[in-house]
mmCIF file with all atom_site columns, C-alpha atoms in Angstrom:
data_model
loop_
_atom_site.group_PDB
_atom_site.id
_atom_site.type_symbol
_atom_site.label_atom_id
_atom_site.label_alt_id
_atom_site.label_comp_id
_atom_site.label_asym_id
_atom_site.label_entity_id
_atom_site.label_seq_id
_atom_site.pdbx_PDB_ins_code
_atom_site.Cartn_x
_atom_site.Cartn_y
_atom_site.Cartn_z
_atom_site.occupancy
_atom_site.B_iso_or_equiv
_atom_site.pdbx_formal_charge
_atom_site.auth_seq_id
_atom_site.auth_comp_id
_atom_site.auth_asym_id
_atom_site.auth_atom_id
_atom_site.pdbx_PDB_model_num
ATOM 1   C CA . UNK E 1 1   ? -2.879  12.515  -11.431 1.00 0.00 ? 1   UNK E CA 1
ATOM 2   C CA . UNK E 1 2   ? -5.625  14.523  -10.008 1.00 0.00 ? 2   UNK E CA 1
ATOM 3   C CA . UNK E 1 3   ? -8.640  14.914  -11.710 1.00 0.00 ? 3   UNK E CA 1
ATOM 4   C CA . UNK E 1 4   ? -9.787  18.755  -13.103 1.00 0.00 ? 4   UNK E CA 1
ATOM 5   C CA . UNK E 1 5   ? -13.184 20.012  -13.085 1.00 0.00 ? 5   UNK E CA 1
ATOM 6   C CA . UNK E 1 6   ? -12.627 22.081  -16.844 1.00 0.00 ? 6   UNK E CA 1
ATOM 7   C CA . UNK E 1 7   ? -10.529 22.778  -19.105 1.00 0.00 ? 7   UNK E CA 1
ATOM 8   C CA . UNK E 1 8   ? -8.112  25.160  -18.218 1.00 0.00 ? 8   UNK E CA 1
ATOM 9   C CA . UNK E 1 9   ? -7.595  23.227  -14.657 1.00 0.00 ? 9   UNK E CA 1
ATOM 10  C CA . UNK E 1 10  ? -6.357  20.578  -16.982 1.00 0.00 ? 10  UNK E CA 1
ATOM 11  C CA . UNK E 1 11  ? -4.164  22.207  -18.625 1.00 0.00 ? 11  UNK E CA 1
ATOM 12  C CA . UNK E 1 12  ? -3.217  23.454  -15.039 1.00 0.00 ? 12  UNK E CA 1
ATOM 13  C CA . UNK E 1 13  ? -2.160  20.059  -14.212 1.00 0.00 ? 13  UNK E CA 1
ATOM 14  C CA . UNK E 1 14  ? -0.719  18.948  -17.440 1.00 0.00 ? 14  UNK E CA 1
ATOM 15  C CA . UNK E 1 15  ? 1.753   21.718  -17.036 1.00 0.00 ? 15  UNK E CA 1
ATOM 16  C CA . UNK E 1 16  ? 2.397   20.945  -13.129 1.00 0.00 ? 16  UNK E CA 1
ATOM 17  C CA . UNK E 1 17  ? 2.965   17.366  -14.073 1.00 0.00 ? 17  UNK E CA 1
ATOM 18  C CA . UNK E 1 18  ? 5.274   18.307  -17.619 1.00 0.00 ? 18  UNK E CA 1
ATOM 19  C CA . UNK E 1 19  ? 7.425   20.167  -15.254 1.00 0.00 ? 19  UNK E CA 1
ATOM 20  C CA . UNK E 1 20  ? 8.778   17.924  -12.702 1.00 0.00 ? 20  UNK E CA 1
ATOM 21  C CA . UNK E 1 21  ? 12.720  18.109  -11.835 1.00 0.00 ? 21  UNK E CA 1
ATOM 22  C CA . UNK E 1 22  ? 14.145  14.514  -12.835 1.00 0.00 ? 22  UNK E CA 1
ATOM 23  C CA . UNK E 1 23  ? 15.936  12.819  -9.809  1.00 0.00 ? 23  UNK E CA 1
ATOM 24  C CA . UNK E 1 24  ? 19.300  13.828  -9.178  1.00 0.00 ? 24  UNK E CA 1
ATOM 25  C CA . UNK E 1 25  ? 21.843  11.137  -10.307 1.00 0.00 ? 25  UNK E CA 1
ATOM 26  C CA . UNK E 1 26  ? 22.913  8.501   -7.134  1.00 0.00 ? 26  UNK E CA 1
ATOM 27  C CA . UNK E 1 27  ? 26.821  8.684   -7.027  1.00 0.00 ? 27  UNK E CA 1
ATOM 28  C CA . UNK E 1 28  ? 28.092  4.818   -7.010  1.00 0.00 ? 28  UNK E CA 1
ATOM 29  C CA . UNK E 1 29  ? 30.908  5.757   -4.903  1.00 0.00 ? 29  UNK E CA 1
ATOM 30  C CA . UNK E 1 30  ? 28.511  6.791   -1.919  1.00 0.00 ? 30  UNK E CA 1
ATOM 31  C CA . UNK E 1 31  ? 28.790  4.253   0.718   1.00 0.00 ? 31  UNK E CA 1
ATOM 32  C CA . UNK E 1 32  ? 25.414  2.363   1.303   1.00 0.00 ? 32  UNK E CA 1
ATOM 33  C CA . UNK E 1 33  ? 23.333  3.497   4.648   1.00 0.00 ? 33  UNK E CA 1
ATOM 34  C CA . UNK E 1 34  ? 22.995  1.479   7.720   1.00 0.00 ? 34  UNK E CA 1
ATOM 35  C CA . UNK E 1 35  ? 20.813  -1.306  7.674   1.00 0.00 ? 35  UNK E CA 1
ATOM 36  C CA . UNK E 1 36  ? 17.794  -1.255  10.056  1.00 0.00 ? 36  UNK E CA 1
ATOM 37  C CA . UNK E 1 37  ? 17.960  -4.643  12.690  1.00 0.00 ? 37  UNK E CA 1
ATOM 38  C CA . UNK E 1 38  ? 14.857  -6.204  11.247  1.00 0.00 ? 38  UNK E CA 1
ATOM 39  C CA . UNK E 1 39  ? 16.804  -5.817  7.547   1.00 0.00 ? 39  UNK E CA 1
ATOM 40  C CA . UNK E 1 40  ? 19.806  -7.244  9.441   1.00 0.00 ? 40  UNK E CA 1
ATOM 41  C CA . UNK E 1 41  ? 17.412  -10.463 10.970  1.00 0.00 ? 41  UNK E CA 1
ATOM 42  C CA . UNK E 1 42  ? 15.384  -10.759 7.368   1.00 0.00 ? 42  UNK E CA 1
ATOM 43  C CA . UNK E 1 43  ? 18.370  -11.395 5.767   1.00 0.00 ? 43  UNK E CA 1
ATOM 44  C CA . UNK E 1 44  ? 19.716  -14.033 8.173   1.00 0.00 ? 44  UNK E CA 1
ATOM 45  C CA . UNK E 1 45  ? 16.114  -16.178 8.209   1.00 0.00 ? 45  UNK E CA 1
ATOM 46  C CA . UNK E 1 46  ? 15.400  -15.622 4.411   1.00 0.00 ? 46  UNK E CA 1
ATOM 47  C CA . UNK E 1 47  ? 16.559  -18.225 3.286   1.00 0.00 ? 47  UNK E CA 1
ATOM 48  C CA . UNK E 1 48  ? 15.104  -20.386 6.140   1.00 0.00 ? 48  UNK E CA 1
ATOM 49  C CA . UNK E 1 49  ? 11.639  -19.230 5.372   1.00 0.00 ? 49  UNK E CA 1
ATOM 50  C CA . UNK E 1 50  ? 12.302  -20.169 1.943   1.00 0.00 ? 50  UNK E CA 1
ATOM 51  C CA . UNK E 1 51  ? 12.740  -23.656 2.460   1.00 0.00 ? 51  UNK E CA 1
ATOM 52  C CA . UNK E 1 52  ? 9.880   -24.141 5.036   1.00 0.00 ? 52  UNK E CA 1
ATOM 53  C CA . UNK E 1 53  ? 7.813   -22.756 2.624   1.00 0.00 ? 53  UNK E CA 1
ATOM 54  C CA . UNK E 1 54  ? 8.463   -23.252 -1.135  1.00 0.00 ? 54  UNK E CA 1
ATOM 55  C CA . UNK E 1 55  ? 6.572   -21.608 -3.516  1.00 0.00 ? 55  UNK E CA 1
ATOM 56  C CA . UNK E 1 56  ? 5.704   -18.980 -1.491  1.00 0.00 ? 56  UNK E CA 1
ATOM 57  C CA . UNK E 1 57  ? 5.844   -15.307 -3.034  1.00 0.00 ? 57  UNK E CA 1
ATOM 58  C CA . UNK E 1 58  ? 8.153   -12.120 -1.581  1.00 0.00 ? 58  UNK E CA 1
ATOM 59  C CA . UNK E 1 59  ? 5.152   -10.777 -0.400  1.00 0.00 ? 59  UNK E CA 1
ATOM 60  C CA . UNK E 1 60  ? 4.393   -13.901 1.583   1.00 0.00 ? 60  UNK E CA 1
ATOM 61  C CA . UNK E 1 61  ? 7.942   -14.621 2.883   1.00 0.00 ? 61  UNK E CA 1
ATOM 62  C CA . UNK E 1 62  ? 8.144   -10.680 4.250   1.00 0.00 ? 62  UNK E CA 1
ATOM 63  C CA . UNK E 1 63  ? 4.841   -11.021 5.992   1.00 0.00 ? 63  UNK E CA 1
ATOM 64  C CA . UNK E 1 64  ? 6.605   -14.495 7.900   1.00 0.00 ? 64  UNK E CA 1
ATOM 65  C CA . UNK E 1 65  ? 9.401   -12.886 8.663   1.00 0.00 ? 65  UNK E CA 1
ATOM 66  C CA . UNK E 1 66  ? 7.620   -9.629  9.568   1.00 0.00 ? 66  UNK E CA 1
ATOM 67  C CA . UNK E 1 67  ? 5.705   -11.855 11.953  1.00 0.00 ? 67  UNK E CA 1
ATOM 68  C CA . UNK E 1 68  ? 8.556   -13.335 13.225  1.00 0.00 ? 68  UNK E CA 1
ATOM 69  C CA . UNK E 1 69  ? 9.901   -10.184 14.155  1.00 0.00 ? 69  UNK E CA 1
ATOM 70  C CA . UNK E 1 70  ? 6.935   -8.797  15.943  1.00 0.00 ? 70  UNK E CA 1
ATOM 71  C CA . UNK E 1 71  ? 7.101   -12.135 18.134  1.00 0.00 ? 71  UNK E CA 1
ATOM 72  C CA . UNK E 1 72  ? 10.559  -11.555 19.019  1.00 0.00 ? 72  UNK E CA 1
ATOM 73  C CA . UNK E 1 73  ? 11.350  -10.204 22.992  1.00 0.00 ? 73  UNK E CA 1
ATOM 74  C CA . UNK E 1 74  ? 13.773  -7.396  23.091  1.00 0.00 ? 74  UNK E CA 1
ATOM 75  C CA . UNK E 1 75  ? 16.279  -10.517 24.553  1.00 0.00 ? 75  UNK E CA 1
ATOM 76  C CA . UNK E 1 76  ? 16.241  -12.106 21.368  1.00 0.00 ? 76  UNK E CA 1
ATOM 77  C CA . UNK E 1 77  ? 16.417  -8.744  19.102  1.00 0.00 ? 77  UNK E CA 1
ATOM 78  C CA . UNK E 1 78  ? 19.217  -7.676  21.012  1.00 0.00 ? 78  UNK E CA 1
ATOM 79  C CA . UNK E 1 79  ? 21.975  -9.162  18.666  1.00 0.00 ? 79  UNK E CA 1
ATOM 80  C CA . UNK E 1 80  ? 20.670  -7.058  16.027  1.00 0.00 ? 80  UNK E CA 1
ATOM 81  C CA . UNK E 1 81  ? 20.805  -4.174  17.549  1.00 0.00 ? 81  UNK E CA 1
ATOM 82  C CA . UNK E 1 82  ? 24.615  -5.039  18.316  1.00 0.00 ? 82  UNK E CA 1
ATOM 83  C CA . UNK E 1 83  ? 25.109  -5.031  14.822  1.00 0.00 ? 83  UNK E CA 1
ATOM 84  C CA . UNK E 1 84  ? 23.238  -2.375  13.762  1.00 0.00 ? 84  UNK E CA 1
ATOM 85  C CA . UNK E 1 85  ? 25.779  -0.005  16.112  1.00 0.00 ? 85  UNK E CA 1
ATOM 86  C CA . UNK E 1 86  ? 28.454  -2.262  14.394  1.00 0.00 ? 86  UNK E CA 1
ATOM 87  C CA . UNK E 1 87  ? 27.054  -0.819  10.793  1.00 0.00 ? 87  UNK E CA 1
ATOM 88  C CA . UNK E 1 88  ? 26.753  2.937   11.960  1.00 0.00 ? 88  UNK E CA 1
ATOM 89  C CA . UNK E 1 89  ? 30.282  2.636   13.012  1.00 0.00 ? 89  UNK E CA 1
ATOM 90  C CA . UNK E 1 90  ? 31.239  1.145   9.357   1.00 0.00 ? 90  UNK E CA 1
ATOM 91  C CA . UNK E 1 91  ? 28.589  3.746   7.731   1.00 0.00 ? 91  UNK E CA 1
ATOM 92  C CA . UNK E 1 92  ? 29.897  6.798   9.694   1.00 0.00 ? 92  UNK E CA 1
ATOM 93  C CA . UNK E 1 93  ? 33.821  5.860   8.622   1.00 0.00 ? 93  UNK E CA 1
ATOM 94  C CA . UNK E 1 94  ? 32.982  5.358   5.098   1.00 0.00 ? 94  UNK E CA 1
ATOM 95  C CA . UNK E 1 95  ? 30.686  8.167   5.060   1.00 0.00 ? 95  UNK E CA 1
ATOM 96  C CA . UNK E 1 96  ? 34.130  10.530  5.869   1.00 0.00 ? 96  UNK E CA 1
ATOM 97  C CA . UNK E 1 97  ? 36.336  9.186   3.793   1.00 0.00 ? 97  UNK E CA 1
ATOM 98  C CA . UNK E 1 98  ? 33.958  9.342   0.989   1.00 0.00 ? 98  UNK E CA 1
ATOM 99  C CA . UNK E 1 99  ? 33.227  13.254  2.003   1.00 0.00 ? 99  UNK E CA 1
ATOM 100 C CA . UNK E 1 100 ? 36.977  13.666  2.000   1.00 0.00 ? 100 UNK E CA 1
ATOM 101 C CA . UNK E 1 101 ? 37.995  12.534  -1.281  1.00 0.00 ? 101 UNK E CA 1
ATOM 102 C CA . UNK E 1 102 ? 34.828  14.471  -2.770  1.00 0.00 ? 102 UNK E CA 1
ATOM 103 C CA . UNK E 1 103 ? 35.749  17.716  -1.517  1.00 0.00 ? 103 UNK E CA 1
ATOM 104 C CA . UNK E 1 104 ? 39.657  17.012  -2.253  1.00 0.00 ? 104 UNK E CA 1
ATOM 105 C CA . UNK E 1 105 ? 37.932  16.291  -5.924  1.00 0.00 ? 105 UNK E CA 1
ATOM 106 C CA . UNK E 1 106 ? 36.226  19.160  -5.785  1.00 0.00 ? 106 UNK E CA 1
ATOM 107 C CA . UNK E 1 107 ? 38.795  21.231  -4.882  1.00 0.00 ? 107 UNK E CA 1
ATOM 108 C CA . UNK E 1 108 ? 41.541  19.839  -7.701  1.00 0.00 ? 108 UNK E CA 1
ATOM 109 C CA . UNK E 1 109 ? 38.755  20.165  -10.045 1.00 0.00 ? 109 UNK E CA 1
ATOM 110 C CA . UNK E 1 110 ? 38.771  24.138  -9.161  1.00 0.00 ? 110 UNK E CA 1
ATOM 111 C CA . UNK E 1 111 ? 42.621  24.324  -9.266  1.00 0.00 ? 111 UNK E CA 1
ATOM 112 C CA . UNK E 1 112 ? 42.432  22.670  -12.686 1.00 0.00 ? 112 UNK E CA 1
ATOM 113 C CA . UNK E 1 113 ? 39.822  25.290  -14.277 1.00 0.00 ? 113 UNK E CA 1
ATOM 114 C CA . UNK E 1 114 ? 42.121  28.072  -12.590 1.00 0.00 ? 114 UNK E CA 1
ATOM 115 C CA . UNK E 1 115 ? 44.896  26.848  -14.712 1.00 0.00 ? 115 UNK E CA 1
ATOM 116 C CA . UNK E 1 116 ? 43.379  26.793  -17.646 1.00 0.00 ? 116 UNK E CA 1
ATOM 117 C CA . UNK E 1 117 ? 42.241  30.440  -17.203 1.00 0.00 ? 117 UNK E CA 1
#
C-alpha cells in the first residue's frame, strides 16, 4: 500500500484500496490453456531432478531445471515444441466446444425466462 504524506491522502488510499472489484469467479468447465514447452520439459525431468537431488526445495529444483533449459540447443527443444502445437490443437478444440455449449446455455437460459414471462 502506498504510503500518504497527511491525513486526508490516507484516507485517499484507504478508500482506493476498500474499493477493489473481487475477481470474477473461474468457470471449472473452461478447458485449461496450452502449456508453454519449458512447462511441457519441467514436467518430464521433475521427477529426475528430484532424485539426483533430495532434499532440495521447489525453488531449487526450478532453478535446475530452468538451467537445464537454458543449456538446451533448439535440436533438443524441438520435441517440445511438437507438443506444444499438439496442445494448441487440443486447447483450440476444447476451447469451441466449450464456447458452444455456453452460448447454447445461454441462449436456453433466455428462452426459459421468456416463458416464464
Amino acid at each position: 500500500m502506498p504510503k500518504a504524506k497527511s491525513e486526508t491522502a490516507t484516507k485517499r488510499v484507504r478508500k482506493e484500496k476498500a474499493e477493489k472489484k473481487p475477481r470474477a469467479k473461474k468457470d471449472p468447465n473452461k478447458p485449461k490453456r496450452p502449456m508453454t514447452a519449458f512447462f511441457i520439459f519441467s514436467g518430464e525431468f521433475r521427477d529426475q531432478v528430484k532424485a539426483q537431488n533430495p532434499g532440495a526445495t521447489v525453488g531449487t529444483v526450478a532453478k535446475i531445471l530452468g538451467e537445464r533449459w537454458r543449456n538446451m540447443g533448439e535440436a533438443e527443444k524441438a520435441p517440445y515444441a511438437i507438443k506444444v502445437e499438439q496442445d494448441k490443437k487440443r486447447y483450440e478444440t476444447e476451447l469451441a466446444i466449450y464456447e458452444a455449449n455456453k452460448s447454447a446455455d445461454a441462449a436456453a437460459a433466455e428462452e426459459a425466462e421468456e416463458e416464464d414471462e
